[in-house]
Short mmCIF file of C-alpha atoms in Angstrom, two decimals:
data_model
loop_
_atom_site.label_atom_id
_atom_site.label_comp_id
_atom_site.label_asym_id
_atom_site.label_seq_id
_atom_site.Cartn_x
_atom_site.Cartn_y
_atom_site.Cartn_z
CA MET A 1 134.76 65.06 58.99
CA ASN A 2 133.06 62.94 61.34
CA ASP A 3 135.57 59.36 63.47
CA GLU A 4 134.19 57.15 60.27
CA THR A 5 134.42 58.89 57.67
CA ILE A 6 138.54 59.34 59.23
CA VAL A 7 139.38 55.63 60.59
CA GLY A 8 137.50 55.41 56.90
CA LEU A 9 139.62 56.50 55.16
CA PHE A 10 143.03 54.38 56.93
CA TRP A 11 141.03 51.61 56.31
CA ASN A 12 141.20 52.97 52.39
CA ARG A 13 144.74 52.97 52.84
CA ASP A 14 144.56 57.33 51.73
CA GLU A 15 147.00 58.92 52.89
CA SER A 16 144.10 61.43 53.59
CA ALA A 17 143.73 60.26 56.77
CA LEU A 18 146.60 61.48 58.43
CA ALA A 19 145.63 65.34 57.67
CA GLU A 20 141.79 64.92 58.55
CA ALA A 21 143.49 63.21 62.04
CA GLN A 22 145.71 66.01 62.37
CA GLU A 23 143.29 67.85 61.42
CA GLN A 24 140.64 67.84 63.64
CA TYR A 25 142.50 65.62 66.34
CA GLY A 26 145.84 67.22 66.22
CA ALA A 27 145.55 69.88 69.51
CA TYR A 28 144.20 66.71 71.78
CA LEU A 29 146.89 64.75 70.59
CA LEU A 30 149.94 67.82 70.38
CA TYR A 31 148.05 68.61 75.11
CA ILE A 32 149.25 65.11 76.40
CA ALA A 33 152.26 65.36 74.35
CA ARG A 34 153.45 68.54 76.17
CA ASN A 35 151.87 67.36 79.38
CA LEU A 36 154.45 64.42 79.20
CA LEU A 37 157.20 66.41 78.09
CA ARG A 38 157.07 69.60 77.96
CA ASP A 39 158.62 70.38 74.42
CA GLU A 40 157.28 71.78 72.05
CA HIS A 41 160.54 70.16 69.75
CA ASP A 42 159.38 66.70 70.75
CA ALA A 43 155.36 67.35 71.10
CA GLU A 44 155.58 67.67 67.27
CA GLU A 45 158.31 64.57 67.19
CA CYS A 46 155.89 62.95 69.46
CA LEU A 47 152.22 64.16 67.34
CA ASN A 48 154.25 62.62 64.40
CA ASP A 49 154.81 59.21 66.11
CA ALA A 50 151.60 58.87 67.20
CA LEU A 51 149.28 59.61 63.26
CA LEU A 52 152.31 56.93 62.31
CA ALA A 53 150.98 54.44 64.68
CA ALA A 54 147.39 55.00 63.80
CA TRP A 55 148.36 54.49 60.04
CA ASP A 56 149.88 51.08 60.71
CA SER A 57 147.34 49.67 63.35
CA ILE A 58 144.48 50.80 60.70
CA PRO A 59 143.76 48.30 59.75
CA PRO A 60 143.47 46.03 60.83
CA ASN A 61 142.23 48.06 63.98
CA ARG A 62 138.58 49.25 64.00
CA PRO A 63 139.05 52.28 67.21
CA GLU A 64 135.01 53.16 68.10
CA ASN A 65 136.10 56.32 69.48
CA LEU A 66 139.11 57.67 67.05
CA LYS A 67 139.90 60.94 69.48
CA THR A 68 140.39 58.36 72.40
CA TYR A 69 142.18 55.66 70.15
CA LEU A 70 144.23 58.37 69.24
CA GLY A 71 144.93 59.57 72.52
CA MET A 72 146.50 56.34 73.42
CA LEU A 73 148.47 56.34 70.87
CA ALA A 74 149.37 59.41 71.55
CA ARG A 75 150.72 58.56 75.46
CA ASP A 76 152.77 55.57 74.06
CA ALA A 77 153.93 57.58 71.94
CA ALA A 78 155.31 60.08 74.62
CA ILE A 79 156.37 57.65 76.66
CA ASN A 80 158.48 56.45 74.26
CA VAL A 81 160.05 59.87 73.58
CA LEU A 82 160.56 60.86 76.98
CA ARG A 83 162.51 57.10 77.27
CA ARG A 84 164.95 57.91 74.41
CA ARG A 85 165.40 61.12 75.90
CA ASN A 86 166.44 59.93 78.96
CA ALA A 87 169.12 57.58 77.53
CA LYS A 88 171.12 60.14 76.04
CA LYS A 89 170.53 61.59 79.69
CA ARG A 90 172.72 60.40 83.30
CA LYS A 91 169.63 60.71 85.36
CA ALA A 92 166.50 60.33 84.34
CA GLU A 93 164.46 62.99 84.00
CA SER A 94 161.21 63.11 86.85
CA VAL A 95 158.39 63.61 85.72
CA GLY A 96 155.39 63.66 88.88
CA SER A 97 152.73 61.43 87.23
CA LEU A 98 154.46 58.69 86.56
CA GLU A 99 156.69 58.26 89.17
CA GLU A 100 153.39 57.76 90.88
CA LEU A 101 152.51 54.79 89.09
CA THR A 102 155.94 53.90 89.03
CA GLU A 103 155.40 53.45 93.19
CA LEU A 104 152.56 52.59 92.85
CA ALA A 105 153.70 49.60 90.09
CA SER A 106 156.97 48.49 92.25
CA ALA A 107 154.10 48.50 95.16
CA CYS A 108 152.58 45.07 94.20
CA THR A 109 154.53 42.03 95.21
CA VAL A 110 152.86 39.34 93.39
CA GLU A 111 151.79 38.68 89.65
CA SER A 112 149.02 38.31 88.42
CA ALA A 113 148.47 35.89 85.30
CA LEU A 114 145.77 39.24 83.60
CA GLY A 115 147.11 40.65 80.43
CA GLU A 116 146.77 43.90 79.96
CA ARG A 117 143.35 43.95 77.74
CA GLU A 118 141.53 43.00 81.55
CA LEU A 119 143.81 44.67 83.95
CA ALA A 120 142.90 47.71 81.76
CA ARG A 121 139.09 46.07 82.14
CA LEU A 122 139.42 45.82 85.49
CA ILE A 123 141.16 49.68 86.38
CA SER A 124 137.97 51.13 84.06
CA ALA A 125 135.45 49.16 86.20
CA TYR A 126 137.55 50.44 89.64
CA VAL A 127 137.89 54.60 88.34
CA ARG A 128 134.17 53.30 86.94
CA SER A 129 133.27 53.48 90.56
CA LEU A 130 134.69 56.06 91.70
CA GLY A 131 132.45 60.20 92.11
CA GLU A 132 133.28 63.21 91.09
CA PRO A 133 135.77 64.67 91.47
CA GLU A 134 138.56 61.69 92.00
CA ARG A 135 137.07 59.65 88.71
CA GLY A 136 137.80 63.04 86.60
CA VAL A 137 140.50 63.46 88.62
CA PHE A 138 142.06 60.31 88.56
CA VAL A 139 142.02 60.50 84.21
CA ARG A 140 143.63 63.96 84.43
CA ARG A 141 145.66 63.25 86.25
CA TYR A 142 147.28 59.04 84.75
CA TRP A 143 145.62 59.65 81.49
CA TYR A 144 146.30 63.34 80.72
CA TYR A 145 149.44 63.51 83.05
CA ASP A 146 148.09 66.61 83.44
CA SER A 147 150.03 68.35 86.45
CA ILE A 148 148.92 69.18 89.50
CA GLU A 149 148.98 72.54 89.34
CA SER A 150 146.19 72.25 86.47
CA ILE A 151 144.38 69.95 88.23
CA CYS A 152 144.24 72.05 90.74
CA ASP A 153 143.55 75.33 88.53
CA MET A 154 140.71 72.96 86.45
CA TYR A 155 138.32 72.22 89.75
CA GLY A 156 139.29 75.08 92.01
CA PHE A 157 141.07 72.28 95.03
CA GLY A 158 144.27 73.64 96.47
CA LYS A 159 146.93 71.42 95.89
CA SER A 160 146.64 69.07 99.37
CA LYS A 161 143.58 67.56 98.66
CA VAL A 162 144.90 66.89 95.07
CA LYS A 163 147.28 64.43 95.92
CA MET A 164 144.85 63.90 99.54
CA MET A 165 142.36 62.84 96.85
CA LEU A 166 145.20 61.55 94.87
CA LYS A 167 147.32 58.80 97.56
CA ARG A 168 143.13 57.71 98.32
CA THR A 169 142.75 56.61 95.02
CA ARG A 170 145.41 55.40 94.09
CA ASP A 171 145.32 53.55 97.22
CA GLY A 172 141.61 52.21 95.72
CA LEU A 173 143.37 51.12 93.04
CA ALA A 174 145.50 49.07 95.17
CA ALA A 175 143.33 48.03 96.81
CA PHE A 176 140.29 46.66 94.07
CA LEU A 177 143.62 44.81 92.05
CA LYS A 178 144.01 43.08 94.90
CA GLU A 179 141.05 42.40 95.51
CA GLU A 180 140.00 41.90 92.26
CA GLY A 181 143.09 40.21 90.08
CA ASN A 182 144.71 38.76 92.84
CA TYR A 183 147.78 40.85 92.66
CA GLU A 184 149.42 41.61 96.00
CA PHE A 185 150.51 44.87 97.75
CA MET B 1 153.23 45.16 88.13
CA SER B 2 155.57 46.58 85.62
CA PHE B 3 155.15 50.57 85.20
CA GLU B 4 154.72 50.19 81.50
CA ILE B 5 151.71 47.22 82.04
CA LEU B 6 149.95 49.06 84.33
CA ASN B 7 150.98 52.66 82.33
CA LYS B 8 149.49 50.72 79.47
CA ALA B 9 146.24 49.45 80.97
CA ILE B 10 145.30 53.21 81.94
CA GLY B 11 146.27 54.53 79.54
CA MET B 12 143.60 51.31 77.46
CA LEU B 13 140.59 52.88 80.35
CA ASP B 14 136.56 53.22 78.54
CA ALA B 15 136.54 56.29 76.07
CA ASP B 16 133.23 57.53 77.81
CA ILE B 17 135.48 57.93 81.48
CA ILE B 18 138.11 59.66 79.15
CA GLU B 19 135.49 62.09 77.73
CA ALA B 20 133.96 62.50 80.94
CA ALA B 21 136.50 63.14 82.04
CA GLU B 22 137.16 65.72 79.59
CA ALA B 23 134.18 67.60 79.93
CA ALA B 24 133.85 67.16 83.97
CA PRO B 25 136.71 70.34 84.38
CA GLU B 26 135.10 72.53 81.66
CA ARG B 27 132.68 72.89 83.39
CA ARG B 28 134.05 74.21 86.43
CA THR B 29 136.78 76.90 83.99
CA SER B 30 134.31 79.40 82.83
CA VAL B 31 137.26 81.66 84.73
CA THR B 32 140.24 79.86 84.12
CA ALA B 33 139.24 79.97 79.80
CA PHE B 34 140.67 83.80 79.76
CA ALA B 35 143.51 84.73 77.50
CA LYS B 36 145.24 86.53 80.03
CA PRO B 37 144.85 86.12 83.39
CA TRP B 38 144.22 90.11 83.70
CA MET B 39 141.48 89.06 82.48
CA LYS B 40 139.60 88.02 84.85
CA TRP B 41 140.36 90.28 87.32
CA ALA B 42 138.79 93.17 84.13
CA VAL B 43 135.56 91.27 84.89
CA ALA B 44 135.72 90.56 88.39
CA ALA B 45 135.92 94.80 89.02
CA ILE B 46 133.24 95.44 86.10
CA LEU B 47 131.06 92.79 87.63
CA ILE B 48 132.06 94.90 91.49
CA VAL B 49 131.52 98.00 89.52
CA VAL B 50 127.57 96.48 88.65
CA ILE B 51 126.81 94.77 91.44
CA GLY B 52 127.54 98.71 93.37
CA VAL B 53 125.77 100.83 91.05
CA GLY B 54 123.34 98.92 89.97
CA THR B 55 121.46 96.71 93.39
CA PRO B 56 120.57 100.10 95.33
CA VAL B 57 119.35 101.71 92.04
CA ALA B 58 117.57 98.21 91.22
CA LEU B 59 116.43 98.45 94.79
CA ASN B 60 114.79 101.84 94.80
CA MET B 61 113.04 101.11 91.87
CA MET B 62 111.21 98.52 93.34
CA GLY B 63 110.68 100.07 96.49
CA ALA B 64 108.71 102.59 95.00
CA PHE B 65 107.07 100.70 92.80
CA ARG B 66 105.84 98.79 95.78
CA ASN B 67 104.77 102.08 98.01
CA GLU B 68 102.77 102.87 95.40
CA ASN B 69 101.36 99.65 93.92
CA PHE B 70 100.71 97.43 97.46
CA VAL B 71 99.83 99.33 100.25
CA ALA B 72 99.55 96.99 102.73
CA PRO B 73 95.52 96.81 104.66
CA GLY B 74 96.62 99.90 107.49
CA GLY B 75 96.91 98.99 110.75
CA SER B 76 97.97 95.04 110.19
CA GLY B 77 101.94 94.61 110.76
CA ASN B 78 101.96 91.61 109.68
CA SER B 79 103.57 92.81 106.16
CA GLY B 80 107.30 91.31 105.98
CA PHE B 81 109.19 94.66 104.22
CA ILE B 82 106.10 96.51 102.35
CA ALA B 83 105.22 99.25 105.63
CA PRO B 84 101.05 100.34 105.93
CA ALA B 85 100.00 102.86 104.96
CA ASP B 86 99.44 105.44 108.33
CA GLY B 87 102.78 104.21 108.93
CA SER B 88 102.10 102.24 112.06
CA SER B 89 105.03 99.56 111.62
CA GLU B 90 108.90 99.43 110.97
CA SER B 91 109.49 97.54 107.76
CA GLY B 92 112.03 95.31 107.72
CA SER B 93 114.04 95.28 110.59
CA GLY B 94 112.73 91.69 111.75
CA GLN B 95 111.95 93.06 114.95
CA SER B 96 108.70 92.81 116.77
CA PRO B 97 106.98 95.99 118.55
CA GLU B 98 108.83 96.86 121.46
CA GLY B 99 106.68 95.30 124.23
CA GLU B 100 104.40 92.59 121.69
CA SER B 101 104.75 89.53 123.30
CA SER B 102 107.02 87.13 121.26
CA SER B 103 106.39 83.95 122.90
CA LYS B 104 105.74 81.32 120.04
CA ALA B 105 104.32 77.79 121.00
CA ASP B 106 107.47 76.59 119.20
CA GLU B 107 109.58 78.75 119.97
CA PRO B 108 112.45 77.64 122.16
CA SER B 109 111.85 78.94 125.90
CA LEU B 110 115.35 79.97 127.61
CA SER B 111 114.91 81.58 131.19
CA SER B 112 117.62 83.46 133.21
CA SER B 113 119.16 86.81 132.34
CA GLN B 114 117.53 88.62 129.85
CA PRO B 115 119.48 91.21 128.74
CA GLY B 116 117.79 94.10 127.48
CA GLY B 117 114.23 93.37 128.95
CA SER B 118 112.34 91.94 126.58
CA SER B 119 112.54 88.43 124.44
CA ALA B 120 110.42 90.19 121.41
CA GLU B 121 114.08 91.17 120.45
CA THR B 122 114.36 86.96 118.98
CA PRO B 123 114.92 87.10 115.13
CA ASP B 124 112.04 84.72 113.45
CA LEU B 125 114.42 81.32 113.28
CA SER B 126 112.38 80.67 111.09
CA SER B 127 113.30 82.97 108.08
CA SER B 128 116.04 82.46 105.53
CA GLY B 129 115.67 78.70 106.10
CA THR B 130 116.42 78.40 109.55
CA PRO B 131 115.67 75.24 110.53
CA GLU B 132 113.24 74.47 113.29
CA CYS B 133 115.30 74.13 116.62
CA ASP B 134 113.70 72.24 119.29
CA VAL B 135 113.93 73.32 123.36
CA PRO B 136 118.12 73.97 123.89
CA GLU B 137 119.73 72.13 126.44
CA GLN B 138 120.47 75.21 128.67
CA PRO B 139 122.84 74.85 130.97
CA GLU B 140 122.44 75.77 134.30
CA GLY B 141 122.59 79.80 136.32
CA ASP B 142 124.06 82.92 134.98
CA PHE B 143 125.35 81.80 131.55
CA VAL B 144 129.02 83.18 131.52
CA LYS B 145 131.37 82.86 128.82
CA GLU B 146 134.29 81.88 130.43
CA ASN B 147 132.56 78.80 131.61
CA MET B 148 130.78 78.21 128.41
CA PRO B 149 133.51 76.40 126.33
CA ALA B 150 130.46 74.94 124.02
CA VAL B 151 126.42 74.88 124.59
CA THR B 152 124.60 71.80 122.88
CA TYR B 153 121.21 72.70 120.69
CA ARG B 154 119.01 69.91 119.60
CA ILE B 155 118.00 70.48 116.38
CA ASN B 156 115.83 68.78 114.12
CA GLY B 157 115.55 66.49 116.42
CA GLU B 158 119.79 65.59 116.50
CA TYR B 159 121.82 67.33 119.48
CA LYS B 160 124.51 69.20 118.63
CA THR B 161 128.14 70.18 121.22
CA PHE B 162 129.31 73.77 119.48
CA ASP B 163 132.05 75.35 119.97
CA TYR B 164 132.96 79.18 121.46
CA GLN B 165 134.55 80.51 118.39
CA SER B 166 134.73 84.01 118.73
CA SER B 167 133.78 86.49 120.84
CA THR B 168 130.59 88.87 121.40
CA ALA B 169 129.32 90.65 117.68
CA VAL B 170 126.53 93.13 116.70
CA VAL B 171 124.75 91.57 114.28
CA ASP B 172 122.33 94.82 113.90
CA SER B 173 122.82 98.04 115.36
CA GLY B 174 119.50 99.00 114.74
CA SER B 175 118.80 96.52 117.51
CA SER B 176 121.46 96.36 119.35
CA TYR B 177 121.54 92.76 119.39
CA VAL B 178 124.71 90.86 120.95
CA ILE B 179 125.38 87.19 120.04
CA ASP B 180 127.73 84.61 120.53
CA HIS B 181 129.07 82.32 117.37
CA TYR B 182 129.68 78.60 117.94
CA VAL B 183 130.49 76.60 115.63
CA GLY B 184 130.16 72.65 115.18
CA SER B 185 132.93 69.38 115.14
CA ASP B 186 130.87 69.03 111.27
CA GLY B 187 131.16 72.56 110.04
CA SER B 188 127.38 74.10 111.14
CA THR B 189 127.80 77.14 113.50
CA VAL B 190 125.08 78.46 115.77
CA SER B 191 124.50 81.95 116.78
CA ALA B 192 122.99 82.65 119.89
CA ASN B 193 122.17 85.72 122.90
CA ALA B 194 125.05 85.95 124.18
CA GLY B 195 123.00 87.22 127.15
CA THR B 196 120.43 83.96 127.15
CA GLY B 197 122.10 81.38 125.34
CA GLU B 198 118.77 81.68 123.09
CA LEU B 199 119.25 79.65 119.57
CA VAL B 200 119.50 82.86 117.45
CA LYS B 201 120.49 81.14 113.42
CA TYR B 202 121.69 77.57 112.53
CA GLU B 203 123.96 77.30 109.89
CA LYS B 204 125.31 74.16 108.55
CA ASP B 205 128.10 75.40 106.08
CA PHE B 206 128.66 72.76 103.76
CA SER B 207 131.87 73.67 102.13
CA PRO B 208 133.62 71.24 100.95
CA LYS B 209 137.30 72.54 101.76
CA TYR B 210 135.93 72.80 105.45
CA LEU B 211 135.00 69.24 105.57
CA ASP B 212 138.02 67.87 103.19
CA SER B 213 140.67 69.69 105.97
CA SER B 214 139.21 68.03 108.69
CA ILE B 215 138.81 64.88 107.39
CA PHE B 216 142.64 65.01 106.65
CA GLU B 217 143.80 66.90 109.78
CA ALA B 218 142.26 64.15 111.73
CA GLU B 219 144.12 61.24 110.01
CA ALA B 220 146.67 63.39 110.13
CA VAL B 221 146.74 63.19 114.20
CA GLU B 222 146.65 58.86 113.40
CA THR B 223 148.99 59.17 111.82
CA ALA B 224 151.39 61.75 113.25
CA LYS B 225 150.10 59.21 117.01
CA SER B 226 151.47 55.77 114.56
CA ILE B 227 154.99 57.65 113.94
CA ALA B 228 155.45 58.51 117.97
CA VAL B 229 154.19 55.62 119.31
CA ASN B 230 156.61 53.60 116.93
CA THR B 231 159.81 56.44 117.41
CA ALA B 232 160.55 55.08 120.81
CA ILE B 233 160.78 58.29 122.07
CA GLY B 234 160.13 56.95 125.79
CA LEU B 235 157.26 59.80 126.29
CA SER B 236 154.72 56.99 127.35
CA GLY B 237 150.58 57.00 127.03
CA LEU B 238 151.27 58.84 122.81
CA ASP B 239 148.41 56.30 121.66
CA ASN B 240 145.35 58.98 123.88
CA ALA B 241 147.80 62.31 123.94
CA ASN B 242 145.58 65.13 123.29
CA SER B 243 146.43 66.14 119.90
CA SER B 244 145.50 69.10 119.12
CA VAL B 245 146.94 70.40 114.70
CA GLU B 246 147.38 72.92 112.14
CA CYS B 247 147.07 72.89 108.60
CA SER B 248 148.76 75.09 106.36
CA ASP B 249 148.68 74.87 102.42
CA ASP B 250 150.71 71.28 101.40
CA LYS B 251 152.07 70.59 105.56
CA PHE B 252 149.68 68.88 109.04
CA PHE B 253 151.88 69.74 112.03
CA VAL B 254 150.26 68.13 114.56
CA VAL B 255 151.74 68.21 118.46
CA LEU B 256 150.56 65.18 120.77
CA SER B 257 150.72 66.16 123.80
CA VAL B 258 150.87 63.96 127.36
CA ALA B 259 152.52 64.42 131.13
CA GLU B 260 155.74 64.25 130.84
CA GLY B 261 155.64 66.00 127.49
CA SER B 262 154.74 66.81 124.24
CA VAL B 263 156.10 65.72 120.22
CA GLU B 264 155.82 67.78 117.60
CA ILE B 265 155.29 66.21 114.20
CA CYS B 266 155.27 67.72 110.87
CA LEU B 267 153.50 65.95 107.86
CA ASP B 268 152.58 66.43 104.55
CA SER B 269 150.38 66.35 102.96
CA GLU B 270 150.50 63.15 102.33
CA GLY B 271 151.23 62.13 105.52
CA GLY B 272 154.86 61.81 104.98
CA LEU B 273 156.99 62.79 107.45
CA VAL B 274 158.83 65.98 107.54
CA SER B 275 159.93 66.76 110.73
CA PHE B 276 159.88 65.40 114.18
CA ALA B 277 160.74 66.81 118.06
CA VAL B 278 160.02 66.45 121.87
CA LYS B 279 159.84 67.89 124.42
CA ARG B 280 159.87 66.67 127.68
CA ASN B 281 158.93 69.13 131.19
CA PRO B 282 161.24 70.14 133.36
#
């Protein structure tokens, strides 16, 4: 079943949309969730949350790319699961990719008036301007939450090279946002 | 900016960028795509056996085929790897027959002491895609390795300096041709006649690992200098200190040396300070 048909099922409030979406993209969503949560049970919970979020948001949304849309919902769901998990513990769990994003975000000293969508557009423009493999490594790390080790395996690079590449890309993003989005870093 | 906003915005990256990143690593991960780690070793072992056994057999078959069907005209001696029927020329060595003049219009002319006599032993620079070289700059006097830490050649119109890398090596036991290896700052290497300095082979190393590590090392040195200068350790001239750097998988060990002493700085892969030690000269 293609994306358009599945989105149609969501729009018609047909509950088979959930099963179809899970069959089509369940493994993909679990992959993203596992990268962040590293726990099968939590990843399953995240998958259900993502599908429920899709049910609640389609309609009114009509995603052109269902896979990426569901992936985005899985990321959000995984962050929420992680937050709930950390709330129960005294010390927050450390996840490398999130720490790096937190570091970048906290380096921003002056907030811009830009909204989320505009910020996303700027980040897309910046990532699009990168060459390969920087672009792919950035997306693998901060969209899929892949570990440094996984990225090294995928690209055949050493750890230091990947870390250095990511640091340069984050620095580049900060400079880009400063220039294009009036953020201050 | 909060982490949530940044992370959310990254989550809303354009779909084509996400999908491209999903596809890109798959092209590179054919080896890691094996279900079990030992499988790739098994496949590698099979390939080694197949290539090891198959290549000589294939070469023998090709040789037999050529000798039967494509014998060069007798006496020409210029038929590459195929020997003429009368056997008057050795095939495949890349050497000119002994005593024959090797001077070519475009071959670098390097004088001075030639070990082994004839310059006819100089391999053909035009083979295997080697770029043609213009007149190499030859130092005056005898070509002595100890006094020769670097050489400069003009290659494709561009002057390139190569540092001495290793001792001599015999490259061809048949001709006992002895060369030196030099490596350029851009990763390119040359092999030169140990006796005359004559350029034998030039290769540019496009290995990303080499190029990247050299870039990282340069950055590490700059970072180390900055750290040392700002740490007020009482050594002067650290801005322009001599530096050496060694790179392990995750760390850079930088040594900055000035007249009064040296600073040893270890950095992690992101330029963060791991350790710092000052040694003062007595």
